[in-house]
Amino acid sequence: MNAMERMQRRIFRDQQKQQRLLKKYSKLRHYAGRCEECGCKEPNPVQHIDESNIAITYNSPYLCRDCYIKKYGA
């Protein structure tokens, strides 16, 4: 296997990994209508967003404004 074939395989693996991540994180999590911290009904939930890491954003809980301020401080 020469260097060109190794590079093509690496590029192909990277493309497959990106496609799996996009498929996993493209669907939004279901919001149940309640704050995931205190359980109060919340029509307008707040969620932590990290622009550099999609996994943090995807897995961050839906919170009411008070719980968000307690947890993240802003």
mmCIF file of C-alpha atoms in Angstrom:
data_model
loop_
_atom_site.group_PDB
_atom_site.id
_atom_site.type_symbol
_atom_site.label_atom_id
_atom_site.label_comp_id
_atom_site.label_asym_id
_atom_site.label_seq_id
_atom_site.Cartn_x
_atom_site.Cartn_y
_atom_site.Cartn_z
ATOM 1 C CA MET A 1 0.000 0.000 0.000
ATOM 2 C CA ASN A 2 1.558 3.256 -1.060
ATOM 3 C CA ALA A 3 1.237 6.684 0.543
ATOM 4 C CA MET A 4 -1.538 7.808 -1.812
ATOM 5 C CA GLU A 5 -3.750 4.833 -0.922
ATOM 6 C CA ARG A 6 -3.199 5.396 2.814
ATOM 7 C CA MET A 7 -4.162 9.050 2.449
ATOM 8 C CA GLN A 8 -7.309 8.150 0.480
ATOM 9 C CA ARG A 9 -8.345 5.609 3.140
ATOM 10 C CA ARG A 10 -7.774 8.150 5.908
ATOM 11 C CA ILE A 11 -9.869 10.754 4.079
ATOM 12 C CA PHE A 12 -12.642 8.197 3.516
ATOM 13 C CA ARG A 13 -12.666 7.212 7.229
ATOM 14 C CA ASP A 14 -12.817 10.869 8.278
ATOM 15 C CA GLN A 15 -15.746 11.500 5.932
ATOM 16 C CA GLN A 16 -17.623 8.491 7.329
ATOM 17 C CA LYS A 17 -17.047 9.699 10.889
ATOM 18 C CA GLN A 18 -18.372 13.169 10.048
ATOM 19 C CA GLN A 19 -21.489 11.676 8.439
ATOM 20 C CA ARG A 20 -22.204 9.572 11.558
ATOM 21 C CA LEU A 21 -21.842 12.613 13.817
ATOM 22 C CA LEU A 22 -24.132 14.726 11.643
ATOM 23 C CA LYS A 23 -26.753 11.973 11.593
ATOM 24 C CA LYS A 24 -26.609 11.561 15.384
ATOM 25 C CA TYR A 25 -26.765 15.236 16.315
ATOM 26 C CA SER A 26 -29.081 16.530 13.573
ATOM 27 C CA LYS A 27 -32.226 15.405 15.432
ATOM 28 C CA LEU A 28 -33.194 17.528 18.428
ATOM 29 C CA ARG A 29 -33.862 15.963 21.800
ATOM 30 C CA HIS A 30 -37.532 15.882 22.838
ATOM 31 C CA TYR A 31 -38.600 18.618 25.270
ATOM 32 C CA ALA A 32 -41.124 17.343 27.834
ATOM 33 C CA GLY A 33 -42.413 20.790 28.898
ATOM 34 C CA ARG A 34 -40.657 20.780 32.266
ATOM 35 C CA CYS A 35 -37.329 21.952 33.618
ATOM 36 C CA GLU A 36 -35.018 18.934 33.841
ATOM 37 C CA GLU A 37 -33.454 20.254 37.072
ATOM 38 C CA CYS A 38 -36.364 21.266 39.325
ATOM 39 C CA GLY A 39 -39.346 19.849 37.394
ATOM 40 C CA CYS A 40 -41.373 23.077 37.148
ATOM 41 C CA LYS A 41 -43.430 23.719 34.005
ATOM 42 C CA GLU A 42 -41.511 25.964 31.641
ATOM 43 C CA PRO A 43 -42.959 27.136 28.293
ATOM 44 C CA ASN A 44 -39.658 28.778 27.237
ATOM 45 C CA PRO A 45 -36.741 26.548 28.227
ATOM 46 C CA VAL A 46 -33.116 27.662 28.213
ATOM 47 C CA GLN A 47 -30.301 25.406 27.035
ATOM 48 C CA HIS A 48 -26.502 25.770 27.288
ATOM 49 C CA ILE A 49 -24.834 26.125 23.866
ATOM 50 C CA ASP A 50 -21.166 25.432 23.198
ATOM 51 C CA GLU A 51 -20.274 26.413 19.630
ATOM 52 C CA SER A 52 -17.036 24.416 19.646
ATOM 53 C CA ASN A 53 -18.458 21.092 20.873
ATOM 54 C CA ILE A 54 -21.772 19.818 19.506
ATOM 55 C CA ALA A 55 -21.933 16.946 22.015
ATOM 56 C CA ILE A 56 -22.054 19.395 24.945
ATOM 57 C CA THR A 57 -24.866 21.340 23.301
ATOM 58 C CA TYR A 58 -26.808 18.189 22.377
ATOM 59 C CA ASN A 59 -26.618 16.703 25.881
ATOM 60 C CA SER A 60 -27.199 19.883 27.880
ATOM 61 C CA PRO A 61 -30.479 19.811 29.822
ATOM 62 C CA TYR A 62 -33.539 21.978 29.174
ATOM 63 C CA LEU A 63 -33.746 24.327 32.176
ATOM 64 C CA CYS A 64 -35.896 27.145 33.511
ATOM 65 C CA ARG A 65 -34.129 30.504 33.705
ATOM 66 C CA ASP A 66 -33.525 30.272 37.488
ATOM 67 C CA CYS A 67 -31.912 26.816 37.268
ATOM 68 C CA TYR A 68 -29.809 27.939 34.302
ATOM 69 C CA ILE A 69 -28.441 30.892 36.278
ATOM 70 C CA LYS A 70 -27.685 28.614 39.259
ATOM 71 C CA LYS A 71 -25.917 26.041 37.097
ATOM 72 C CA TYR A 72 -23.991 28.223 34.623
ATOM 73 C CA GLY A 73 -23.855 31.541 36.472
ATOM 74 C CA ALA A 74 -25.086 33.808 33.695
#
